[in-house]
Coordinates of C-alpha atoms in Angstrom, one line a residue:
Chain A
M1 CA 52.7 18.8 15.5
C2 CA 51.1 16.2 18.5
E3 CA 49.1 18.7 20.3
A4 CA 45.4 18.0 20.8
N5 CA 42.2 20.1 21.1
A6 CA 40.2 20.1 24.3
Y7 CA 36.5 19.7 24.2
I8 CA 33.8 19.5 26.7
R9 CA 31.2 17.4 25.9
R10 CA 27.8 18.6 26.5
N11 CA 24.7 17.0 25.6
G12 CA 26.6 14.8 23.2
H13 CA 27.9 18.0 21.4
D14 CA 31.9 18.6 21.8
E15 CA 32.6 22.1 22.6
L16 CA 35.6 23.5 22.0
V17 CA 37.7 24.7 25.1
L18 CA 41.3 25.1 24.2
E19 CA 43.2 24.1 21.1
A20 CA 46.5 22.9 20.5
V21 CA 46.8 21.5 24.1
D22 CA 50.3 20.3 25.0
K23 CA 50.4 19.8 28.7
L24 CA 47.2 18.7 30.6
I25 CA 47.3 18.1 34.6
P26 CA 44.1 17.1 36.1
E27 CA 43.9 17.7 40.1
N28 CA 41.2 18.5 42.5
N29 CA 38.1 18.1 40.3
Q30 CA 39.8 20.6 37.7
V31 CA 41.7 19.9 34.6
C32 CA 44.7 22.8 34.1
M33 CA 46.0 23.2 30.4
V34 CA 48.8 24.7 28.6
N35 CA 48.9 25.1 24.8
I36 CA 51.6 25.1 22.5
F37 CA 50.8 29.4 22.4
G38 CA 51.5 29.5 26.0
Q39 CA 47.8 30.0 26.7
Q40 CA 46.6 28.7 29.8
K41 CA 43.1 27.5 30.9
T42 CA 41.5 25.9 34.1
V43 CA 38.2 24.1 33.8
K44 CA 36.1 22.4 36.6
A45 CA 36.1 19.2 34.6
R46 CA 37.6 15.6 34.1
V47 CA 39.0 13.8 31.5
I48 CA 36.7 11.1 30.0
E49 CA 38.5 10.4 26.8
L50 CA 41.7 10.9 24.9
S51 CA 41.5 10.3 21.3
L52 CA 45.3 11.2 20.3
V53 CA 45.3 10.2 16.6
D54 CA 42.1 12.3 16.2
H55 CA 43.6 15.0 18.3
K56 CA 41.1 15.1 20.6
I57 CA 40.9 15.7 24.5
I58 CA 37.3 15.2 25.9
L59 CA 36.1 16.6 29.0
E60 CA 33.5 16.8 30.8
E61 CA 32.3 19.3 33.3
I62 CA 32.0 18.7 36.8
T63 CA 28.9 20.6 38.5
N64 CA 27.8 18.7 41.0
I65 CA 30.7 19.8 43.7
Chain B
M1 CA 52.0 10.0 13.9
C2 CA 50.5 11.9 17.2
E3 CA 50.1 8.7 19.4
A4 CA 51.6 9.2 23.1
N5 CA 53.6 6.5 25.4
A6 CA 52.1 5.9 28.4
Y7 CA 54.3 5.6 31.6
I8 CA 53.8 5.0 35.3
R9 CA 55.6 7.4 37.6
R10 CA 57.2 5.3 40.5
N11 CA 59.5 7.2 43.0
G12 CA 60.2 9.9 40.5
H13 CA 60.8 7.1 37.6
D14 CA 58.6 6.6 34.8
E15 CA 58.2 3.0 33.4
L16 CA 56.6 2.4 30.1
V17 CA 53.4 0.6 30.2
L18 CA 52.1 1.0 26.6
E19 CA 53.6 2.6 23.6
A20 CA 51.9 4.6 20.6
V21 CA 48.8 4.9 22.7
D22 CA 45.9 6.4 20.9
K23 CA 42.9 6.3 22.9
L24 CA 42.8 6.7 26.8
I25 CA 39.4 6.1 29.0
P26 CA 39.6 6.9 32.8
E27 CA 37.2 5.3 35.0
N28 CA 36.5 3.6 38.2
N29 CA 40.0 4.3 39.3
Q30 CA 41.3 2.5 36.1
V31 CA 42.8 3.7 32.9
C32 CA 42.1 1.9 29.8
M33 CA 44.3 2.2 27.0
V34 CA 44.1 1.5 23.2
N35 CA 47.4 1.8 21.1
I36 CA 47.8 2.2 17.2
F37 CA 48.6 -1.5 16.9
G38 CA 45.1 -2.4 18.7
Q39 CA 46.8 -3.6 21.8
Q40 CA 44.8 -2.7 24.8
K41 CA 45.8 -2.4 28.6
T42 CA 44.0 -1.2 31.6
V43 CA 45.4 -0.4 34.7
K44 CA 44.6 0.9 38.2
A45 CA 46.0 4.3 38.1
R46 CA 45.0 7.8 37.4
V47 CA 46.5 10.2 34.9
I48 CA 48.8 13.0 36.5
E49 CA 49.8 14.8 33.6
L50 CA 49.8 14.9 29.8
S51 CA 52.5 16.2 27.8
L52 CA 51.7 15.7 24.1
V53 CA 54.4 17.6 22.4
D54 CA 56.9 15.0 24.2
H55 CA 54.1 12.1 23.2
K56 CA 54.1 11.3 27.3
I57 CA 51.0 10.3 29.3
I58 CA 52.1 10.1 32.9
L59 CA 50.0 8.0 35.5
E60 CA 50.1 7.2 38.9
E61 CA 49.3 3.8 40.7
I62 CA 46.3 3.7 42.5
T63 CA 47.5 1.3 45.4
N64 CA 45.0 2.4 48.4
I65 CA 41.5 1.3 47.3

């Protein structure tokens, strides 16, 4: 399976937000994600890095808006 | 392999930009990509959708800056 786990990077540490993400749509300072189990999650964040071979999506929270 | 192909969406049509993308970093109205063959590409664009099970990264060109 080729989904990836989404993490929020805080202080250099990556916290898991949603595993097995299939779809990800960034819009209006948010990131909407749906995983292969049909779970949805929307977080105030932006994508800072994808590392697909490692199955990682790294997000950064948007706090100053 | 769990890399994805990157496409730019133009007029509803998706044009391949770089295949087998491993790393992707969005920054300053650009998207920097590196694929599993070590090829690098930077385009003036933003991510509008990831569809990882379909191995697709959809970008949209940024033209008005």
